Amino acid sequence: LKLAASLDGKIAAVTGDARWISGETSRRKVHELRSQVDAIVAGVGTVLADDPQLTCRIPDGRNPWRVILDSRLRIPLTAKLLRQTDPERSIIVTSDRSSPQKVRAIESLGAQVWRLRTRRGKIPWTAFLRKLAANGVLSVMIEGGAATAAWALRERAVDKILFFYAPMILGGDGRVMIDALGVKRIGQALRVRRTGVRKSGMDTLVSAYL
């Protein structure tokens, strides 16, 4: 799970502006990581907010699979990740109740659509991770926002975190990096181990395992 945040744990200003929280060195590191993993997973909220390409933009880098969790199939047909030179490497994971017409429209652009049964309106991580593994995708980097991060942590789908902290403070009206986890007492907190801290340009990179 990769997140970039301010020192006080905010991934965007109250307006949604997030460019750029992390510095150039950290952003270059993320592109290196994209070249190393098999797939990137993000939520449709990230697509709607930022319209990312989710490609690797370093010389001789390798583009990972782009996996978008979109239970209500809200992704616009104009999304940049559907308009890449390799649209077949984009997978939209949605509900088995999503519009067949929208599914066909997305597939006509070359992308794949996986229709899965949802749980509480969300895509179960185990279901699509197993399907990814069956297709040879073994390493995944989650680059979603607060909701996607929280759902992945709740589902125990994360084994390593990479948090890039920028030297700035956004305050209480900024957008949190991880949505509610249902933690009501300190004893319920998710504990990490093998924590590492190092500089990433002007940022600080904290890594740890769950």
PDB file of N, CA, C and O in Angstrom, residues 5 22 24 26-27 29 32-33 38 41 44-45 47 62 73 86 102 106 111 135 141 165 186 195 198-199 202 206 208:
ATOM      1  N   ALA A   5       1.421  11.673   1.793  1.00  0.00           N
ATOM      2  CA  ALA A   5       0.629  12.514   2.685  1.00  0.00           C
ATOM      3  C   ALA A   5       1.482  13.623   3.285  1.00  0.00           C
ATOM      4  O   ALA A   5       2.715  13.595   3.228  1.00  0.00           O
ATOM      5  N   SER A  22       3.876  14.990  -2.612  1.00  0.00           N
ATOM      6  CA  SER A  22       5.218  14.409  -2.576  1.00  0.00           C
ATOM      7  C   SER A  22       6.132  15.129  -3.554  1.00  0.00           C
ATOM      8  O   SER A  22       5.690  15.727  -4.535  1.00  0.00           O
ATOM      9  N   GLU A  24       9.650  15.487  -6.176  1.00  0.00           N
ATOM     10  CA  GLU A  24      10.051  14.838  -7.427  1.00  0.00           C
ATOM     11  C   GLU A  24      10.764  13.515  -7.183  1.00  0.00           C
ATOM     12  O   GLU A  24      10.534  12.534  -7.891  1.00  0.00           O
ATOM     13  N   SER A  26      10.371  11.396  -4.707  1.00  0.00           N
ATOM     14  CA  SER A  26       9.383  10.381  -4.313  1.00  0.00           C
ATOM     15  C   SER A  26       8.544   9.946  -5.507  1.00  0.00           C
ATOM     16  O   SER A  26       8.237   8.748  -5.655  1.00  0.00           O
ATOM     17  N   ARG A  27       8.171  10.893  -6.345  1.00  0.00           N
ATOM     18  CA  ARG A  27       7.363  10.533  -7.518  1.00  0.00           C
ATOM     19  C   ARG A  27       8.160   9.647  -8.471  1.00  0.00           C
ATOM     20  O   ARG A  27       7.609   8.709  -9.069  1.00  0.00           O
ATOM     21  N   LYS A  29      10.490   7.583  -7.529  1.00  0.00           N
ATOM     22  CA  LYS A  29      10.540   6.281  -6.866  1.00  0.00           C
ATOM     23  C   LYS A  29       9.262   5.482  -7.119  1.00  0.00           C
ATOM     24  O   LYS A  29       9.316   4.262  -7.342  1.00  0.00           O
ATOM     25  N   GLU A  32       9.431   3.917 -10.439  1.00  0.00           N
ATOM     26  CA  GLU A  32      10.313   2.751 -10.389  1.00  0.00           C
ATOM     27  C   GLU A  32       9.574   1.547  -9.810  1.00  0.00           C
ATOM     28  O   GLU A  32       9.711   0.418 -10.302  1.00  0.00           O
ATOM     29  N   LEU A  33       8.782   1.793  -8.778  1.00  0.00           N
ATOM     30  CA  LEU A  33       8.005   0.709  -8.174  1.00  0.00           C
ATOM     31  C   LEU A  33       6.965   0.170  -9.152  1.00  0.00           C
ATOM     32  O   LEU A  33       6.726  -1.040  -9.216  1.00  0.00           O
ATOM     33  N   ASP A  38       3.575  -6.222 -10.714  1.00  0.00           N
ATOM     34  CA  ASP A  38       2.755  -6.739 -11.817  1.00  0.00           C
ATOM     35  C   ASP A  38       1.533  -5.875 -12.068  1.00  0.00           C
ATOM     36  O   ASP A  38       1.071  -5.773 -13.215  1.00  0.00           O
ATOM     37  N   VAL A  41      -3.416  -1.181  -8.202  1.00  0.00           N
ATOM     38  CA  VAL A  41      -4.841  -1.176  -7.884  1.00  0.00           C
ATOM     39  C   VAL A  41      -5.223   0.195  -7.346  1.00  0.00           C
ATOM     40  O   VAL A  41      -4.549   0.735  -6.459  1.00  0.00           O
ATOM     41  N   VAL A  44     -12.106   3.851  -8.118  1.00  0.00           N
ATOM     42  CA  VAL A  44     -12.644   4.736  -9.149  1.00  0.00           C
ATOM     43  C   VAL A  44     -12.644   6.187  -8.688  1.00  0.00           C
ATOM     44  O   VAL A  44     -12.593   7.111  -9.506  1.00  0.00           O
ATOM     45  N   GLY A  45     -12.660   6.415  -7.365  1.00  0.00           N
ATOM     46  CA  GLY A  45     -12.607   7.784  -6.863  1.00  0.00           C
ATOM     47  C   GLY A  45     -11.342   8.495  -7.306  1.00  0.00           C
ATOM     48  O   GLY A  45     -11.367   9.691  -7.628  1.00  0.00           O
ATOM     49  N   VAL A  47      -9.721   7.833 -10.065  1.00  0.00           N
ATOM     50  CA  VAL A  47      -9.897   8.105 -11.497  1.00  0.00           C
ATOM     51  C   VAL A  47     -10.760   9.353 -11.699  1.00  0.00           C
ATOM     52  O   VAL A  47     -10.437  10.222 -12.513  1.00  0.00           O
ATOM     53  N   ARG A  62       8.517  -0.694 -17.338  1.00  0.00           N
ATOM     54  CA  ARG A  62       7.468  -1.636 -17.759  1.00  0.00           C
ATOM     55  C   ARG A  62       6.136  -1.202 -17.174  1.00  0.00           C
ATOM     56  O   ARG A  62       6.021  -0.962 -15.975  1.00  0.00           O
ATOM     57  N   LEU A  73     -19.541   1.016 -11.613  1.00  0.00           N
ATOM     58  CA  LEU A  73     -19.109   1.278 -12.984  1.00  0.00           C
ATOM     59  C   LEU A  73     -19.280   2.758 -13.356  1.00  0.00           C
ATOM     60  O   LEU A  73     -19.908   3.108 -14.347  1.00  0.00           O
ATOM     61  N   ASP A  86      -1.881   0.546 -24.646  1.00  0.00           N
ATOM     62  CA  ASP A  86      -2.079  -0.845 -24.242  1.00  0.00           C
ATOM     63  C   ASP A  86      -3.347  -0.964 -23.389  1.00  0.00           C
ATOM     64  O   ASP A  86      -3.284  -1.369 -22.222  1.00  0.00           O
ATOM     65  N   LYS A 102     -22.770  -0.567 -20.347  1.00  0.00           N
ATOM     66  CA  LYS A 102     -21.524   0.117 -19.982  1.00  0.00           C
ATOM     67  C   LYS A 102     -20.350  -0.851 -20.057  1.00  0.00           C
ATOM     68  O   LYS A 102     -19.252  -0.471 -20.480  1.00  0.00           O
ATOM     69  N   ILE A 106     -16.993  -0.260 -22.401  1.00  0.00           N
ATOM     70  CA  ILE A 106     -15.611  -0.275 -21.901  1.00  0.00           C
ATOM     71  C   ILE A 106     -14.794  -1.332 -22.635  1.00  0.00           C
ATOM     72  O   ILE A 106     -13.656  -1.087 -23.052  1.00  0.00           O
ATOM     73  N   ALA A 111     -10.312  -2.571 -22.977  1.00  0.00           N
ATOM     74  CA  ALA A 111     -10.078  -2.920 -21.573  1.00  0.00           C
ATOM     75  C   ALA A 111     -10.870  -4.170 -21.192  1.00  0.00           C
ATOM     76  O   ALA A 111     -11.826  -4.557 -21.870  1.00  0.00           O
ATOM     77  N   ASN A 135      -4.147 -15.228 -13.243  1.00  0.00           N
ATOM     78  CA  ASN A 135      -3.696 -14.659 -14.512  1.00  0.00           C
ATOM     79  C   ASN A 135      -2.218 -14.256 -14.465  1.00  0.00           C
ATOM     80  O   ASN A 135      -1.752 -13.497 -15.319  1.00  0.00           O
ATOM     81  N   MET A 141       0.603  -3.228  -6.180  1.00  0.00           N
ATOM     82  CA  MET A 141       0.765  -2.009  -5.396  1.00  0.00           C
ATOM     83  C   MET A 141      -0.548  -1.243  -5.403  1.00  0.00           C
ATOM     84  O   MET A 141      -1.086  -0.927  -6.465  1.00  0.00           O
ATOM     85  N   TYR A 165       5.889  10.895   3.452  1.00  0.00           N
ATOM     86  CA  TYR A 165       5.417  12.070   4.188  1.00  0.00           C
ATOM     87  C   TYR A 165       6.167  13.315   3.708  1.00  0.00           C
ATOM     88  O   TYR A 165       7.402  13.366   3.750  1.00  0.00           O
ATOM     89  N   ILE A 186      -7.308   1.515  21.463  1.00  0.00           N
ATOM     90  CA  ILE A 186      -5.933   1.392  21.014  1.00  0.00           C
ATOM     91  C   ILE A 186      -5.552  -0.069  20.770  1.00  0.00           C
ATOM     92  O   ILE A 186      -4.819  -0.395  19.840  1.00  0.00           O
ATOM     93  N   THR A 195       9.739  -1.725  10.904  1.00  0.00           N
ATOM     94  CA  THR A 195       9.579  -0.370  10.397  1.00  0.00           C
ATOM     95  C   THR A 195      10.918   0.215   9.960  1.00  0.00           C
ATOM     96  O   THR A 195      11.931   0.079  10.660  1.00  0.00           O
ATOM     97  N   ARG A 198      13.523   6.469   6.050  1.00  0.00           N
ATOM     98  CA  ARG A 198      14.642   7.047   5.316  1.00  0.00           C
ATOM     99  C   ARG A 198      14.179   8.261   4.519  1.00  0.00           C
ATOM    100  O   ARG A 198      12.991   8.440   4.272  1.00  0.00           O
ATOM    101  N   LYS A 199      15.140   9.060   4.111  1.00  0.00           N
ATOM    102  CA  LYS A 199      14.829  10.250   3.344  1.00  0.00           C
ATOM    103  C   LYS A 199      14.507   9.881   1.895  1.00  0.00           C
ATOM    104  O   LYS A 199      15.068   8.934   1.335  1.00  0.00           O
ATOM    105  N   MET A 202      13.170  15.608  -0.236  1.00  0.00           N
ATOM    106  CA  MET A 202      12.727  16.391   0.912  1.00  0.00           C
ATOM    107  C   MET A 202      11.696  15.649   1.744  1.00  0.00           C
ATOM    108  O   MET A 202      11.332  16.085   2.832  1.00  0.00           O
ATOM    109  N   VAL A 206       8.366   6.099   5.121  1.00  0.00           N
ATOM    110  CA  VAL A 206       8.199   5.122   6.197  1.00  0.00           C
ATOM    111  C   VAL A 206       7.692   3.824   5.575  1.00  0.00           C
ATOM    112  O   VAL A 206       6.657   3.810   4.904  1.00  0.00           O
ATOM    113  N   ALA A 208       6.927  -0.428   6.348  1.00  0.00           N
ATOM    114  CA  ALA A 208       6.686  -1.398   7.425  1.00  0.00           C
ATOM    115  C   ALA A 208       5.857  -2.544   6.876  1.00  0.00           C
ATOM    116  O   ALA A 208       5.278  -2.470   5.792  1.00  0.00           O
TER     117      ALA A 208
END
